[in-house]
Short mmCIF file of C-alpha atoms in Angstrom, two decimals:
data_model
loop_
_atom_site.label_atom_id
_atom_site.label_comp_id
_atom_site.label_asym_id
_atom_site.label_seq_id
_atom_site.Cartn_x
_atom_site.Cartn_y
_atom_site.Cartn_z
CA MET A 1 72.68 111.18 84.98
CA GLY A 2 74.05 113.33 81.96
CA LEU A 3 77.74 113.91 82.21
CA SER A 4 77.10 118.16 81.71
CA LEU A 5 75.26 118.15 84.77
CA SER A 6 77.68 115.40 87.23
CA GLN A 7 80.41 117.84 86.07
CA GLU A 8 78.28 121.21 86.60
CA VAL A 9 77.87 119.65 89.94
CA LEU A 10 81.38 118.87 90.69
CA ASN A 11 82.52 122.27 89.38
CA PHE A 12 79.99 123.68 92.35
CA ILE A 13 81.75 121.09 94.86
CA ASN A 14 85.08 122.09 93.84
CA ALA A 15 84.30 125.81 94.23
CA CYS A 16 82.58 125.58 97.75
CA ASP A 17 85.90 123.23 98.94
CA ASN A 18 88.21 126.27 97.52
CA ASP A 19 86.10 128.95 99.49
CA PHE A 20 86.42 126.93 102.50
CA TYR A 21 89.71 126.33 102.12
CA LYS A 22 90.01 130.44 102.21
CA ASN A 23 87.61 130.44 105.02
CA ILE A 24 84.70 131.77 102.77
CA TYR A 25 81.07 130.50 103.47
CA LYS A 26 78.74 131.86 101.01
CA ASN A 27 74.95 132.03 102.03
CA GLU A 28 73.91 132.08 98.20
CA ASN A 29 75.67 128.34 97.77
CA ILE A 30 72.87 127.56 100.04
CA GLU A 31 70.31 127.88 97.64
CA ILE A 32 72.50 126.34 94.81
CA ALA A 33 73.06 122.90 96.64
CA THR A 34 69.53 122.89 97.53
CA LYS A 35 68.75 123.23 93.82
CA TYR A 36 70.99 120.44 92.88
CA ILE A 37 69.90 118.34 95.68
CA LYS A 38 66.27 118.13 94.48
CA VAL A 39 67.65 117.35 90.86
CA LEU A 40 69.48 114.60 91.84
CA GLU A 41 67.14 113.05 94.25
CA ASN A 42 64.43 112.93 91.62
CA ILE A 43 67.12 111.21 89.33
CA LYS A 44 67.67 109.02 92.36
CA LYS A 45 64.04 107.89 92.16
CA THR A 46 64.98 105.82 88.81
CA ASN A 47 68.75 105.65 88.84
CA ASP A 48 69.98 105.12 92.15
CA SER A 49 73.77 104.76 91.48
CA ASN A 50 76.72 105.29 94.30
CA ILE A 51 77.83 108.43 92.42
CA VAL A 52 74.47 110.21 92.67
CA SER A 53 74.26 109.52 96.70
CA ALA A 54 77.78 110.70 97.16
CA LEU A 55 77.02 113.89 95.45
CA ILE A 56 73.86 114.39 97.20
CA ASN A 57 75.62 113.45 100.61
CA LYS A 58 78.32 115.59 99.89
CA LEU A 59 75.87 118.96 98.80
CA LYS A 60 73.97 118.41 102.08
CA PHE A 61 77.29 118.76 103.94
CA ILE A 62 78.09 121.38 102.40
CA ARG A 63 74.78 123.21 103.11
CA ALA A 64 75.20 122.41 106.88
CA GLN A 65 78.91 123.58 107.36
CA ILE A 66 77.91 126.93 105.21
CA ASN A 67 74.69 126.97 107.75
CA SER A 68 77.27 126.25 110.78
CA MET A 69 79.94 128.81 109.94
CA ASN A 70 76.90 131.58 109.64
CA ASN A 71 75.47 131.19 112.41
CA LYS A 72 78.38 131.34 114.39
CA LYS A 73 78.24 127.79 115.85
CA GLN A 74 82.20 126.28 115.13
CA SER A 75 81.49 122.81 114.75
CA THR A 76 84.05 119.87 115.14
CA GLU A 77 82.99 118.73 111.51
CA ASN A 78 84.15 122.28 110.10
CA GLU A 79 87.54 122.30 112.06
CA LEU A 80 88.30 118.75 110.80
CA ASN A 81 87.61 119.85 107.06
CA LEU A 82 85.71 116.87 106.26
CA ILE A 83 84.74 117.71 102.53
CA PRO A 84 86.13 115.20 99.80
CA LEU A 85 84.08 112.72 98.33
CA SER A 86 87.07 110.12 98.60
CA VAL A 87 90.55 110.46 100.23
CA THR A 88 92.20 109.56 97.07
CA ASP A 89 90.12 112.26 95.24
CA TYR A 90 91.12 114.84 97.83
CA ILE A 91 94.65 114.52 97.72
CA ILE A 92 94.90 114.27 93.88
CA ASN A 93 92.89 118.11 93.76
CA LEU A 94 95.12 119.26 96.49
CA VAL A 95 98.30 118.45 94.30
CA LYS A 96 96.15 120.04 90.80
CA GLU A 97 95.30 123.08 92.93
CA LYS A 98 98.82 123.83 94.19
CA ARG A 99 100.23 123.05 90.85
CA VAL A 100 103.39 121.15 91.86
CA THR A 101 104.97 119.49 88.79
CA ASP A 102 108.31 118.58 90.06
CA SER A 103 108.13 114.33 90.90
CA LEU A 104 109.93 114.82 94.19
CA GLU A 105 107.67 117.70 95.37
CA ILE A 106 104.79 115.64 94.35
CA ALA A 107 106.00 112.71 96.15
CA ARG A 108 106.78 114.89 99.00
CA TYR A 109 103.62 116.87 99.13
CA VAL A 110 101.32 114.01 98.93
CA TYR A 111 102.93 112.04 101.50
CA ILE A 112 102.38 114.68 104.05
CA GLU A 113 98.47 115.46 103.02
CA LEU A 114 97.79 111.89 102.77
CA SER A 115 99.28 111.19 106.58
CA LYS A 116 97.02 114.02 107.51
CA VAL A 117 93.61 112.34 106.89
CA LEU A 118 94.13 108.83 107.43
CA TYR A 119 94.86 106.83 110.86
CA TYR A 120 96.88 103.75 111.82
CA ASP A 121 94.46 101.04 112.94
CA ILE A 122 96.73 100.10 116.35
CA SER A 123 94.00 96.78 116.38
CA TYR A 124 96.84 95.37 114.36
CA VAL A 125 99.58 95.55 116.99
CA LYS A 126 97.49 94.28 119.38
CA GLN A 127 96.52 91.20 118.11
CA GLU A 128 98.54 88.08 119.34
CA ASP A 129 97.47 85.34 116.38
CA PRO A 130 99.86 85.91 113.46
CA GLU A 131 97.22 84.66 111.05
CA ILE A 132 94.34 87.24 112.17
CA LYS A 133 97.28 90.14 111.97
CA ARG A 134 97.56 88.85 108.24
CA ILE A 135 94.18 89.40 107.98
CA ILE A 136 94.16 92.66 108.89
CA CYS A 137 96.86 93.44 106.61
CA ASN A 138 95.24 91.86 103.43
CA ALA A 139 92.13 93.68 103.94
CA PRO A 140 90.92 95.37 100.95
CA VAL A 141 90.99 98.87 100.61
CA ASP A 142 88.70 100.86 97.62
CA LEU A 143 91.47 103.05 95.89
CA LYS A 144 88.49 105.43 94.26
CA ASN A 145 86.59 105.75 97.37
CA GLU A 146 87.94 105.24 100.40
CA LYS A 147 87.21 107.61 102.69
CA ILE A 148 89.07 110.26 104.29
CA PHE A 149 90.22 109.68 108.10
CA SER A 150 89.66 105.93 107.58
CA TYR A 151 91.92 103.54 109.88
CA VAL A 152 94.86 101.67 107.40
CA VAL A 153 97.79 99.70 108.11
CA CYS A 154 101.04 99.70 106.20
CA THR A 155 99.57 97.68 103.31
CA GLN A 156 96.55 99.73 102.81
CA TRP A 157 98.40 103.38 102.92
CA LEU A 158 101.13 102.10 100.51
CA LYS A 159 98.07 101.25 98.06
CA LEU A 160 96.50 104.89 98.50
CA TYR A 161 99.99 106.54 98.30
CA SER A 162 100.64 104.51 95.02
CA TYR A 163 97.46 104.98 93.27
CA ILE A 164 97.61 108.74 93.76
CA LEU A 165 101.35 108.89 92.76
CA ASN A 166 100.47 107.07 89.47
CA GLU A 167 97.71 109.66 88.87
CA PHE A 168 100.99 112.09 88.10
CA GLY A 169 103.07 109.31 86.32
CA ILE A 170 105.29 108.45 89.24
CA ASN A 171 105.98 104.67 90.44
CA VAL A 172 106.24 103.44 93.65
CA LYS A 173 107.62 100.02 94.04
CA LEU A 174 106.37 97.93 97.18
CA LYS A 175 109.35 96.59 99.50
CA ASN A 176 109.01 94.14 102.31
CA ILE A 177 111.37 91.57 104.21
CA LYS A 178 110.49 88.16 103.64
CA GLY A 179 108.37 86.64 106.33
CA GLN A 180 107.20 89.84 107.63
CA ASP A 181 103.99 91.68 107.49
CA HIS A 182 105.34 95.50 106.81
CA VAL A 183 105.45 97.05 103.78
CA TRP A 184 106.91 100.09 102.62
CA GLY A 185 107.44 101.98 99.38
CA GLU A 186 110.50 103.32 97.07
CA ILE A 187 110.37 105.45 94.24
CA GLU A 188 113.51 105.69 91.81
CA LEU A 189 114.23 109.05 91.82
CA ASN A 190 117.38 108.69 89.25
CA ASP A 191 120.17 106.63 88.41
CA ASN A 192 121.82 107.31 91.89
CA GLU A 193 118.97 107.82 94.24
CA ILE A 194 115.95 106.55 95.54
CA VAL A 195 112.92 108.00 98.01
CA VAL A 196 112.07 105.91 100.70
CA LEU A 197 108.28 106.01 101.85
CA ASP A 198 107.39 104.48 105.33
CA ALA A 199 104.49 106.72 107.01
CA THR A 200 103.04 103.88 109.23
CA ASP A 201 106.37 102.72 110.90
CA TYR A 202 107.71 103.56 114.17
CA ILE A 203 110.95 104.78 113.55
CA ASN A 204 113.50 106.26 116.01
CA ALA A 205 110.44 106.62 118.44
CA SER A 206 108.62 108.65 116.04
CA ILE A 207 105.65 108.06 113.40
CA ASP A 208 104.73 110.10 110.47
CA LEU A 209 100.99 109.88 110.79
CA SER A 210 101.30 111.97 113.88
CA ASN A 211 104.26 114.13 112.47
CA SER A 212 102.25 115.08 109.26
CA LYS A 213 99.28 116.22 111.23
CA SER A 214 101.87 118.58 113.71
CA THR A 215 103.98 120.08 111.14
CA SER A 216 106.88 117.77 112.76
CA GLU A 217 110.29 116.78 111.26
CA THR A 218 109.20 113.22 109.18
CA VAL A 219 111.21 110.38 109.33
CA GLY A 220 109.74 107.91 107.04
CA PHE A 221 110.35 109.97 103.83
CA VAL A 222 114.11 110.38 102.87
CA VAL A 223 116.22 110.65 99.86
CA LEU A 224 118.89 108.13 99.82
CA PRO A 225 122.05 106.86 97.69
CA LYS A 226 120.80 103.89 95.86
CA LYS A 227 122.92 101.52 97.79
CA TYR A 228 120.05 101.48 100.31
CA THR A 229 117.27 100.04 98.59
CA GLY A 230 115.32 97.46 100.21
CA ILE A 231 116.44 98.50 103.78
CA ARG A 232 113.66 98.98 106.41
CA LEU A 233 114.23 102.32 108.29
CA TYR A 234 112.88 100.95 111.54
CA ASN A 235 116.03 98.57 111.27
CA ILE A 236 118.20 101.26 110.82
CA PHE A 237 117.64 103.06 113.44
CA ASN A 238 117.22 100.27 115.92
CA ASN A 239 120.62 99.11 114.80
CA ILE A 240 122.52 100.28 117.70
CA ASP A 241 125.58 98.84 116.69
CA ASP A 242 126.07 100.52 113.47
CA ILE A 243 126.07 104.24 114.10
CA ASP A 244 127.83 105.17 111.42
CA THR A 245 125.01 104.09 108.75
CA ILE A 246 122.35 106.04 111.41
CA LYS A 247 124.38 109.11 110.84
CA GLU A 248 125.01 108.91 107.24
CA VAL A 249 121.40 108.51 107.13
CA LYS A 250 120.34 111.30 109.25
CA LYS A 251 122.33 113.80 107.16
CA HIS A 252 119.88 112.92 103.83
CA TYR A 253 116.77 114.20 105.97
CA GLU A 254 117.73 117.95 105.58
CA LEU A 255 116.51 117.49 101.87
CA ASN A 256 113.31 117.51 103.77
CA ARG A 257 113.51 120.75 105.17
CA GLU A 258 114.31 122.17 101.91
CA LEU A 259 111.51 120.58 100.38
CA ASP A 260 108.67 121.88 103.19
CA MET A 261 110.19 125.27 102.85
CA THR A 262 109.20 125.41 98.99
CA LEU A 263 106.06 123.57 99.73
CA GLY A 264 104.81 126.47 102.28
CA TYR A 265 104.90 123.81 105.46
CA ILE A 266 107.71 126.04 107.59
CA THR A 267 109.53 128.99 107.40
CA ASP A 268 112.75 129.91 108.53
CA ASN A 269 113.91 126.42 108.51
CA LEU A 270 111.88 125.39 111.96
CA TYR A 271 109.31 123.04 112.15
CA GLN A 272 106.11 123.68 114.65
CA ASP A 273 107.36 121.56 117.62
CA GLU A 274 110.92 122.92 117.36
CA ILE A 275 109.66 126.42 117.47
CA ILE A 276 107.50 125.31 120.62
CA ILE A 277 110.48 123.92 122.39
CA GLN A 278 112.37 127.11 121.19
CA GLU A 279 109.90 129.70 122.76
CA ASN A 280 109.27 127.35 126.16
CA ASP A 281 111.80 128.06 129.20
CA ILE A 282 111.24 124.84 130.66
CA PHE A 283 113.23 123.08 127.79
CA ASN A 284 116.38 125.59 128.65
CA TYR A 285 117.26 123.78 131.49
CA ARG A 286 117.96 120.69 129.54
CA LYS A 287 121.85 120.55 129.22
CA SER A 288 122.01 121.29 132.97
CA LEU A 289 123.34 118.35 134.95
CA THR A 290 121.58 119.59 138.50
CA ILE A 291 118.73 121.97 139.14
CA LYS A 292 118.67 123.65 142.56
CA SER A 293 116.10 122.62 144.75
CA GLN A 294 114.04 126.24 144.68
CA GLU A 295 114.32 125.79 140.82
CA LEU A 296 112.98 122.17 140.73
CA LYS A 297 109.30 123.22 142.01
CA LYS A 298 108.89 125.83 139.71
CA ILE A 299 109.81 123.93 136.85
CA ILE A 300 107.60 121.10 137.45
CA GLU A 301 104.27 123.49 137.92
CA GLN A 302 105.64 124.79 134.76
CA THR A 303 105.70 121.61 133.04
CA ASN A 304 102.16 120.24 134.47
CA ASP A 305 101.23 123.78 132.87
CA PHE A 306 102.69 123.27 129.39
CA PHE A 307 100.87 119.82 128.95
CA ASN A 308 97.72 121.14 129.94
CA ASN A 309 97.92 124.05 127.76
CA LEU A 310 99.48 122.71 124.84
CA LYS A 311 97.23 122.69 121.98
CA THR A 312 96.77 119.29 120.28
CA PRO A 313 96.96 119.44 116.66
CA THR A 314 93.94 118.97 114.39
CA ASN A 315 92.71 115.64 113.26
CA MET A 316 95.20 113.64 115.69
CA ASP A 317 93.96 110.43 117.55
CA GLY A 318 94.99 109.34 120.72
CA TYR A 319 97.84 106.64 119.17
CA GLU A 320 99.48 109.88 117.58
CA ILE A 321 98.87 112.21 120.42
CA TYR A 322 101.72 109.67 122.37
CA ALA A 323 104.12 110.51 119.73
CA TYR A 324 103.72 114.11 119.75
CA TYR A 325 103.70 114.65 123.55
CA GLU A 326 106.93 112.17 123.73
CA LYS A 327 108.54 115.11 121.39
CA PHE A 328 108.34 117.44 124.11
CA ARG A 329 108.75 115.17 127.28
CA LYS A 330 112.12 113.71 126.02
CA LYS A 331 113.21 117.32 125.48
CA LEU A 332 112.79 117.98 129.24
CA PRO A 333 115.35 118.16 132.09
CA LYS A 334 115.99 114.42 133.02
CA ILE A 335 115.04 115.33 136.61
CA ILE A 336 111.55 116.24 135.09
CA SER A 337 111.08 113.30 132.29
CA SER A 338 111.88 110.88 134.81
CA ASN A 339 109.24 111.64 136.85
CA ILE A 340 106.53 111.83 133.94
CA ALA A 341 105.37 107.79 133.01
CA HIS A 342 103.46 108.34 129.42
CA ASP A 343 101.92 105.56 128.07
CA THR A 344 99.14 104.52 125.89
CA ILE A 345 96.00 102.93 127.21
CA TYR A 346 93.61 100.72 124.93
CA VAL A 347 89.87 100.50 124.97
CA ASP A 348 87.29 98.71 123.09
CA SER A 349 87.27 100.73 119.37
CA PHE A 350 83.51 100.26 118.75
CA PHE A 351 81.80 100.87 121.60
CA TYR A 352 83.66 103.29 123.17
CA LYS A 353 84.22 105.44 119.47
CA GLN A 354 80.52 104.93 119.08
CA ASN A 355 79.11 106.16 122.41
CA LYS A 356 81.72 109.20 122.06
CA MET A 357 80.86 110.20 118.68
CA ARG A 358 76.83 110.39 119.50
CA ASP A 359 78.19 112.50 122.60
CA LYS A 360 80.48 114.39 120.93
CA PHE A 361 78.72 115.23 117.76
CA LEU A 362 74.97 115.26 118.92
CA ASN A 363 74.23 118.48 117.62
CA ALA A 364 75.89 117.95 114.14
CA PRO A 365 74.21 117.32 110.74
CA ILE A 366 72.93 113.84 110.60
CA GLU A 367 74.86 112.93 107.43
CA TYR A 368 78.05 113.78 109.34
CA LEU A 369 77.27 111.37 112.09
CA MET A 370 75.81 108.54 109.75
CA TYR A 371 79.31 109.18 108.34
CA LEU A 372 81.33 108.89 111.36
CA GLU A 373 79.44 105.50 112.19
CA GLU A 374 80.21 104.22 108.78
CA LEU A 375 83.70 104.66 109.55
CA VAL A 376 83.78 102.53 112.68
CA TYR A 377 81.31 99.99 111.74
CA LYS A 378 82.86 99.14 108.48
CA ARG A 379 85.95 97.74 109.88
CA TYR A 380 83.96 95.04 111.22
CA TYR A 381 83.22 93.93 107.60
CA ASN A 382 86.52 94.60 105.83
CA TYR A 383 88.55 91.47 106.11
CA ILE A 384 86.81 88.48 103.84
CA SER A 385 85.86 88.74 100.46
CA LEU A 386 84.62 85.96 98.14
CA LYS A 387 86.94 84.33 95.61
CA GLU A 388 87.01 85.92 92.40
CA GLY A 389 85.78 82.60 90.82
CA ASN A 390 82.88 81.99 93.05
CA TYR A 391 82.00 85.57 92.92
CA ASN A 392 81.74 85.39 88.99
CA GLU A 393 80.10 82.19 89.12
CA LEU A 394 77.32 83.64 91.45
CA LEU A 395 76.81 86.73 89.52
CA GLU A 396 76.36 84.66 86.24
CA ARG A 397 73.84 82.35 87.60
CA ILE A 398 72.00 85.60 88.84
CA LYS A 399 71.96 86.77 85.29
CA ARG A 400 70.64 83.84 83.68
CA GLY A 401 67.91 83.38 86.32
CA ASN A 402 69.51 79.97 87.33
CA ILE A 403 69.39 80.93 91.19
CA LYS A 404 66.33 80.82 93.17
CA SER A 405 65.87 83.30 95.80
CA GLU A 406 65.99 80.68 98.61
CA GLU A 407 69.45 79.79 97.38
CA LEU A 408 70.50 83.46 97.37
CA THR A 409 69.33 84.13 100.70
CA GLN A 410 71.32 80.92 102.04
CA GLN A 411 74.50 82.33 99.95
CA ILE A 412 74.01 85.75 101.59
CA LEU A 413 73.82 84.24 104.93
CA LYS A 414 76.74 82.19 104.66
CA ARG A 415 78.78 84.98 103.67
CA GLN A 416 77.56 87.21 106.73
CA MET A 417 78.53 83.79 108.85
CA GLN A 418 82.00 83.75 107.39
CA ILE A 419 82.30 87.61 108.24
CA ALA A 420 80.92 87.15 111.47
CA GLU A 421 83.48 84.29 112.44
CA VAL A 422 86.37 86.30 111.05
CA ASN A 423 85.27 89.27 113.26
CA ARG A 424 84.99 87.40 116.09
CA ASN A 425 88.54 86.70 116.22
CA ILE A 426 89.91 90.16 115.84
CA ASN A 427 89.98 92.75 118.52
CA TYR A 428 89.60 96.15 117.71
CA TYR A 429 90.81 98.65 120.05
CA TYR A 430 91.42 102.49 120.07
CA ALA A 431 94.20 104.46 121.88
CA ILE A 432 94.06 106.77 124.84
CA ASP A 433 97.18 109.03 125.54
CA LYS A 434 97.87 108.54 129.51
CA MET A 435 100.29 110.85 131.28
CA GLN A 436 101.10 110.20 134.90
CA PHE A 437 102.92 112.52 137.25
CA TYR A 438 105.06 111.68 140.37
CA LYS A 439 106.82 113.96 142.79
CA PRO A 440 110.43 113.56 142.59
CA CYS A 441 112.26 111.32 145.18
CA THR A 442 108.91 110.33 146.40
CA GLY A 443 107.38 108.59 143.91
CA GLU A 444 104.04 110.08 145.00
CA ILE A 445 101.69 110.60 142.45
CA THR A 446 100.43 114.08 141.70
CA GLU A 447 98.23 113.86 138.83
CA ILE A 448 97.36 111.52 136.04
CA LYS A 449 96.22 113.04 132.50
CA LEU A 450 94.05 111.28 129.87
CA TYR A 451 93.54 112.63 126.50
CA GLU A 452 91.87 111.85 122.78
CA PRO A 453 90.05 114.21 121.14
CA MET A 454 86.81 112.93 121.64
CA MET A 455 86.60 112.80 125.65
CA GLY A 456 89.29 115.88 125.34
CA GLN A 457 92.00 116.05 128.60
CA LYS A 458 90.88 114.30 131.79
CA SER A 459 92.92 115.00 134.98
CA PHE A 460 92.85 112.59 138.32
CA ASN A 461 94.40 113.73 141.50
CA SER A 462 94.38 110.09 142.64
CA ILE A 463 94.72 106.67 141.64
CA GLU A 464 91.19 105.77 143.03
CA LYS A 465 89.52 108.49 140.81
CA TYR A 466 91.18 107.20 137.61
CA LYS A 467 90.48 103.55 138.18
CA LYS A 468 86.45 104.49 138.73
CA PHE A 469 86.50 106.57 135.46
CA THR A 470 88.46 103.73 133.65
CA LYS A 471 85.58 101.20 134.46
CA LYS A 472 83.42 103.26 132.11
CA ILE A 473 85.31 103.14 128.69
CA ILE A 474 85.69 99.58 129.02
CA ILE A 475 89.71 99.38 128.84
CA LYS A 476 91.33 96.08 128.07
#
């Protein structure tokens, strides 16, 4: 495929992306996309490359998205804005389009935007075998082609983040504590300051993969004095014996508000969750030591209505919803919050997600269904790679024609058996948020709520109905 044609197609794709960002869906672009698809499919007959396939899939998706919007059928894939060819390309283009040039602002902008379009692989935290955890941590990530909405742990998130920032001449250093799997990043801002970057750790009962999606205050990004280099933020906030350090570090988070005002994430110095709390009466009772009995029933009803009507931010999964809902539960009066049990339940990731995707997106374009299934299925084949030497040796033998088809078949089967063996030992999980409401004093369950985007919100008024439902979703 000629460079001029590929650049022409990419320019068209970028123009459509910009239109979608502005909620513009031009009918004439359907015809243009169809024309390019025909040309590329002809090229694919003689030159079947990943680039050609990616461009065809992207053009088909653009065409389907315009059709969907113009037919007034609001589909989930439009809401998710699933349009880039790769997550790193997507973020790099966002930075360029926004024309951010300051190093700190770039670091902040990429941190938030990348966290919006990646999920945390909770399978890691549910493993009991340290070796299996290490396999998940060491899983390779395709820096150029990793897809938007992929599942990652700290190692993969940091590699993607570092790759993007390197594109703008910013060096991110990997940091970790000897003997631990967790890693985070640091940027040397100047002679006196560093930027700490840790989007996947639960810090101060919060995680930034959730905060970024809900436009809440982040906890894993902070500019600190250089004396804090190498210190894990999780450890700072969990060391209750060193309150002075916690107070000092907290002061430095205020700079994030200034950055977010500049970047346009917030106005009037308030994050979205703070606005919600400020505007709802149920949070005004928090400082009261007691609540009159006649008011208690009213507040309980208001609290129930609040969580029923609370709009979940786009793209959040069940694990992140827990962190989001906790922001509000903790701000309730103690007499109310202590009667809400908040937890996460876990289901078999592969079977649950595959079934839910088919149910939820049955009428979506086939390209989108294939994309979603690939995101789930690929996780079963991420965790083992051929040793570099053996791989190169095998390639050389193929090139020289020194390997028979039977032997090559055996090598492939051996490889598949290795992968299958690793994956048999890894338990894959998906998170669903669970809130259980009780009557004060009596302990009687009034309602159980389950929530995750593909299922939506489900309510049960008895433990028996809840148990009957959970049998269907393979809870582990």
